[in-house]
């Protein structure tokens, strides 16, 4: 049994609740434990994962958040830089599932967040589990 940290950028409560529900269900179904922390925004997720990883308390991580395109370039920065930060850490050997939704509108986010539809929170948790299994297989 592994222990995963779900790091959520809480902005859209109802969407995050669905993403976390899916992530927790997937982790529990696989026999793993989880804990959840909240950070101010998606840009803070990589930093929080890095800090938590240094503690040695967690085997893997699930990033949860929702970034909806607005009228400014901010969307591209938040979407791109949060993904870049997460990808950099996965390349360094951390088992991270990226469940940060980057969408055009709330309707798209609802479909993707809902565990009964696309279940992107559950998919992110399954990705983190798969990466942890690969890390263990290859002696990481």
C-alpha positions as protocol buffer text, in pm:
chain_id: "A"
residue {
  index: 1
  type: UNK
  ca { x: 0 y: 0 z: 0 }
}
residue {
  index: 2
  type: UNK
  ca { x: 136 y: 338 z: -103 }
}
residue {
  index: 3
  type: UNK
  ca { x: 51 y: 682 z: 26 }
}
residue {
  index: 4
  type: UNK
  ca { x: -44 y: 953 z: -224 }
}
residue {
  index: 5
  type: UNK
  ca { x: -79 y: 1324 z: -172 }
}
residue {
  index: 6
  type: UNK
  ca { x: -355 y: 1495 z: -368 }
}
residue {
  index: 7
  type: UNK
  ca { x: -256 y: 1859 z: -419 }
}
residue {
  index: 8
  type: UNK
  ca { x: -550 y: 2071 z: -524 }
}
residue {
  index: 9
  type: UNK
  ca { x: -571 y: 2429 z: -642 }
}
residue {
  index: 10
  type: UNK
  ca { x: -918 y: 2511 z: -515 }
}
residue {
  index: 11
  type: UNK
  ca { x: -1092 y: 2773 z: -723 }
}
residue {
  index: 12
  type: UNK
  ca { x: -1405 y: 2607 z: -859 }
}
residue {
  index: 13
  type: UNK
  ca { x: -1532 y: 2418 z: -554 }
}
residue {
  index: 14
  type: UNK
  ca { x: -1790 y: 2200 z: -730 }
}
residue {
  index: 15
  type: UNK
  ca { x: -1545 y: 2096 z: -1003 }
}
residue {
  index: 16
  type: UNK
  ca { x: -1261 y: 2026 z: -760 }
}
residue {
  index: 17
  type: UNK
  ca { x: -1492 y: 1820 z: -542 }
}
residue {
  index: 18
  type: UNK
  ca { x: -1569 y: 1593 z: -838 }
}
residue {
  index: 19
  type: UNK
  ca { x: -1203 y: 1565 z: -939 }
}
residue {
  index: 20
  type: UNK
  ca { x: -1100 y: 1476 z: -584 }
}
residue {
  index: 21
  type: UNK
  ca { x: -1384 y: 1226 z: -554 }
}
residue {
  index: 22
  type: UNK
  ca { x: -1259 y: 1048 z: -865 }
}
residue {
  index: 23
  type: UNK
  ca { x: -897 y: 1055 z: -751 }
}
residue {
  index: 24
  type: UNK
  ca { x: -975 y: 923 z: -404 }
}
residue {
  index: 25
  type: UNK
  ca { x: -1196 y: 647 z: -544 }
}
residue {
  index: 26
  type: UNK
  ca { x: -925 y: 531 z: -785 }
}
residue {
  index: 27
  type: UNK
  ca { x: -658 y: 532 z: -515 }
}
residue {
  index: 28
  type: UNK
  ca { x: -881 y: 347 z: -269 }
}
residue {
  index: 29
  type: UNK
  ca { x: -983 y: 90 z: -533 }
}
residue {
  index: 30
  type: UNK
  ca { x: -614 y: 18 z: -591 }
}
residue {
  index: 31
  type: UNK
  ca { x: -556 y: -27 z: -217 }
}
residue {
  index: 32
  type: UNK
  ca { x: -369 y: 296 z: -155 }
}
residue {
  index: 33
  type: UNK
  ca { x: -407 y: 571 z: 105 }
}
residue {
  index: 34
  type: UNK
  ca { x: -436 y: 941 z: 29 }
}
residue {
  index: 35
  type: UNK
  ca { x: -425 y: 1278 z: 191 }
}
residue {
  index: 36
  type: UNK
  ca { x: -532 y: 1610 z: 39 }
}
residue {
  index: 37
  type: UNK
  ca { x: -385 y: 1958 z: 71 }
}
residue {
  index: 38
  type: UNK
  ca { x: -497 y: 2284 z: -88 }
}
residue {
  index: 39
  type: UNK
  ca { x: -282 y: 2552 z: -250 }
}
residue {
  index: 40
  type: UNK
  ca { x: -392 y: 2895 z: -381 }
}
residue {
  index: 41
  type: UNK
  ca { x: -365 y: 2820 z: -753 }
}
residue {
  index: 42
  type: UNK
  ca { x: -239 y: 2582 z: -1021 }
}
residue {
  index: 43
  type: UNK
  ca { x: 97 y: 2758 z: -1036 }
}
residue {
  index: 44
  type: UNK
  ca { x: 160 y: 2660 z: -674 }
}
residue {
  index: 45
  type: UNK
  ca { x: 95 y: 2289 z: -728 }
}
residue {
  index: 46
  type: UNK
  ca { x: 448 y: 2199 z: -848 }
}
residue {
  index: 47
  type: UNK
  ca { x: 607 y: 2385 z: -557 }
}
residue {
  index: 48
  type: UNK
  ca { x: 379 y: 2212 z: -306 }
}
residue {
  index: 49
  type: UNK
  ca { x: 460 y: 1871 z: -455 }
}
residue {
  index: 50
  type: UNK
  ca { x: 831 y: 1950 z: -439 }
}
residue {
  index: 51
  type: UNK
  ca { x: 807 y: 2052 z: -74 }
}
residue {
  index: 52
  type: UNK
  ca { x: 599 y: 1746 z: 16 }
}
residue {
  index: 53
  type: UNK
  ca { x: 833 y: 1512 z: -171 }
}
residue {
  index: 54
  type: UNK
  ca { x: 1124 y: 1640 z: 35 }
}
residue {
  index: 55
  type: UNK
  ca { x: 944 y: 1518 z: 349 }
}
residue {
  index: 56
  type: UNK
  ca { x: 965 y: 1157 z: 230 }
}
residue {
  index: 57
  type: UNK
  ca { x: 611 y: 1094 z: 352 }
}
residue {
  index: 58
  type: UNK
  ca { x: 454 y: 1023 z: 12 }
}
residue {
  index: 59
  type: UNK
  ca { x: 506 y: 769 z: -262 }
}
residue {
  index: 60
  type: UNK
  ca { x: 319 y: 960 z: -531 }
}
residue {
  index: 61
  type: UNK
  ca { x: 115 y: 1268 z: -606 }
}
residue {
  index: 62
  type: UNK
  ca { x: -202 y: 1372 z: -785 }
}
residue {
  index: 63
  type: UNK
  ca { x: -234 y: 1731 z: -909 }
}
residue {
  index: 64
  type: UNK
  ca { x: -593 y: 1859 z: -917 }
}
residue {
  index: 65
  type: UNK
  ca { x: -722 y: 2192 z: -1045 }
}
residue {
  index: 66
  type: UNK
  ca { x: -926 y: 2369 z: -1310 }
}
residue {
  index: 67
  type: UNK
  ca { x: -802 y: 2646 z: -1537 }
}
residue {
  index: 68
  type: UNK
  ca { x: -1070 y: 2799 z: -1759 }
}
residue {
  index: 69
  type: UNK
  ca { x: -969 y: 3023 z: -2048 }
}
residue {
  index: 70
  type: UNK
  ca { x: -1047 y: 3389 z: -1985 }
}
residue {
  index: 71
  type: UNK
  ca { x: -995 y: 3707 z: -2179 }
}
residue {
  index: 72
  type: UNK
  ca { x: -623 y: 3743 z: -2115 }
}
residue {
  index: 73
  type: UNK
  ca { x: -299 y: 3555 z: -2176 }
}
residue {
  index: 74
  type: UNK
  ca { x: -300 y: 3442 z: -1811 }
}
residue {
  index: 75
  type: UNK
  ca { x: -464 y: 3111 z: -1908 }
}
residue {
  index: 76
  type: UNK
  ca { x: -167 y: 3012 z: -2126 }
}
residue {
  index: 77
  type: UNK
  ca { x: 82 y: 3098 z: -1854 }
}
residue {
  index: 78
  type: UNK
  ca { x: -100 y: 2908 z: -1581 }
}
residue {
  index: 79
  type: UNK
  ca { x: -178 y: 2606 z: -1799 }
}
residue {
  index: 80
  type: UNK
  ca { x: 168 y: 2585 z: -1952 }
}
residue {
  index: 81
  type: UNK
  ca { x: 380 y: 2658 z: -1648 }
}
residue {
  index: 82
  type: UNK
  ca { x: 192 y: 2430 z: -1411 }
}
residue {
  index: 83
  type: UNK
  ca { x: 221 y: 2145 z: -1664 }
}
residue {
  index: 84
  type: UNK
  ca { x: 590 y: 2224 z: -1722 }
}
residue {
  index: 85
  type: UNK
  ca { x: 663 y: 2215 z: -1349 }
}
residue {
  index: 86
  type: UNK
  ca { x: 486 y: 1884 z: -1305 }
}
residue {
  index: 87
  type: UNK
  ca { x: 654 y: 1733 z: -1612 }
}
residue {
  index: 88
  type: UNK
  ca { x: 997 y: 1840 z: -1488 }
}
residue {
  index: 89
  type: UNK
  ca { x: 941 y: 1657 z: -1161 }
}
residue {
  index: 90
  type: UNK
  ca { x: 814 y: 1344 z: -1333 }
}
residue {
  index: 91
  type: UNK
  ca { x: 1129 y: 1344 z: -1545 }
}
residue {
  index: 92
  type: UNK
  ca { x: 1324 y: 1351 z: -1218 }
}
residue {
  index: 93
  type: UNK
  ca { x: 1145 y: 1033 z: -1108 }
}
residue {
  index: 94
  type: UNK
  ca { x: 842 y: 1150 z: -912 }
}
residue {
  index: 95
  type: UNK
  ca { x: 516 y: 963 z: -965 }
}
residue {
  index: 96
  type: UNK
  ca { x: 270 y: 1242 z: -1044 }
}
residue {
  index: 97
  type: UNK
  ca { x: -67 y: 1223 z: -1215 }
}
residue {
  index: 98
  type: UNK
  ca { x: -169 y: 1553 z: -1372 }
}
residue {
  index: 99
  type: UNK
  ca { x: -539 y: 1617 z: -1319 }
}
residue {
  index: 100
  type: UNK
  ca { x: -530 y: 1991 z: -1384 }
}
residue {
  index: 101
  type: UNK
  ca { x: -806 y: 2058 z: -1633 }
}
residue {
  index: 102
  type: UNK
  ca { x: -731 y: 2327 z: -1892 }
}
residue {
  index: 103
  type: UNK
  ca { x: -1057 y: 2403 z: -2069 }
}
residue {
  index: 104
  type: UNK
  ca { x: -1238 y: 2665 z: -2270 }
}
residue {
  index: 105
  type: UNK
  ca { x: -1548 y: 2683 z: -2048 }
}
residue {
  index: 106
  type: UNK
  ca { x: -1722 y: 2541 z: -1743 }
}
residue {
  index: 107
  type: UNK
  ca { x: -1932 y: 2298 z: -1948 }
}
residue {
  index: 108
  type: UNK
  ca { x: -1615 y: 2126 z: -2071 }
}
residue {
  index: 109
  type: UNK
  ca { x: -1482 y: 2118 z: -1716 }
}
residue {
  index: 110
  type: UNK
  ca { x: -1801 y: 1959 z: -1580 }
}
residue {
  index: 111
  type: UNK
  ca { x: -1784 y: 1670 z: -1826 }
}
residue {
  index: 112
  type: UNK
  ca { x: -1416 y: 1610 z: -1753 }
}
residue {
  index: 113
  type: UNK
  ca { x: -1443 y: 1642 z: -1374 }
}
residue {
  index: 114
  type: UNK
  ca { x: -1752 y: 1425 z: -1325 }
}
residue {
  index: 115
  type: UNK
  ca { x: -1655 y: 1073 z: -1209 }
}
residue {
  index: 116
  type: UNK
  ca { x: -1959 y: 939 z: -1398 }
}
residue {
  index: 117
  type: UNK
  ca { x: -1835 y: 1091 z: -1725 }
}
residue {
  index: 118
  type: UNK
  ca { x: -1467 y: 1146 z: -1816 }
}
residue {
  index: 119
  type: UNK
  ca { x: -1338 y: 1115 z: -1455 }
}
residue {
  index: 120
  type: UNK
  ca { x: -1012 y: 1304 z: -1510 }
}
residue {
  index: 121
  type: UNK
  ca { x: -943 y: 1300 z: -1135 }
}
residue {
  index: 122
  type: UNK
  ca { x: -959 y: 921 z: -1136 }
}
residue {
  index: 123
  type: UNK
  ca { x: -746 y: 908 z: -1451 }
}
residue {
  index: 124
  type: UNK
  ca { x: -482 y: 1128 z: -1289 }
}
residue {
  index: 125
  type: UNK
  ca { x: -471 y: 901 z: -984 }
}
residue {
  index: 126
  type: UNK
  ca { x: -436 y: 594 z: -1208 }
}
residue {
  index: 127
  type: UNK
  ca { x: -153 y: 765 z: -1395 }
}
residue {
  index: 128
  type: UNK
  ca { x: 26 y: 834 z: -1066 }
}
residue {
  index: 129
  type: UNK
  ca { x: -18 y: 471 z: -963 }
}
residue {
  index: 130
  type: UNK
  ca { x: 117 y: 351 z: -1298 }
}
residue {
  index: 131
  type: UNK
  ca { x: 422 y: 574 z: -1268 }
}
residue {
  index: 132
  type: UNK
  ca { x: 487 y: 455 z: -914 }
}
residue {
  index: 133
  type: UNK
  ca { x: 470 y: 94 z: -1035 }
}
residue {
  index: 134
  type: UNK
  ca { x: 720 y: 173 z: -1312 }
}
residue {
  index: 135
  type: UNK
  ca { x: 946 y: 351 z: -1065 }
}
residue {
  index: 136
  type: UNK
  ca { x: 942 y: 44 z: -840 }
}
residue {
  index: 137
  type: UNK
  ca { x: 998 y: -190 z: -1137 }
}
residue {
  index: 138
  type: UNK
  ca { x: 1304 y: 0 z: -1251 }
}
residue {
  index: 139
  type: UNK
  ca { x: 1446 y: 42 z: -900 }
}
residue {
  index: 140
  type: UNK
  ca { x: 1368 y: 413 z: -856 }
}
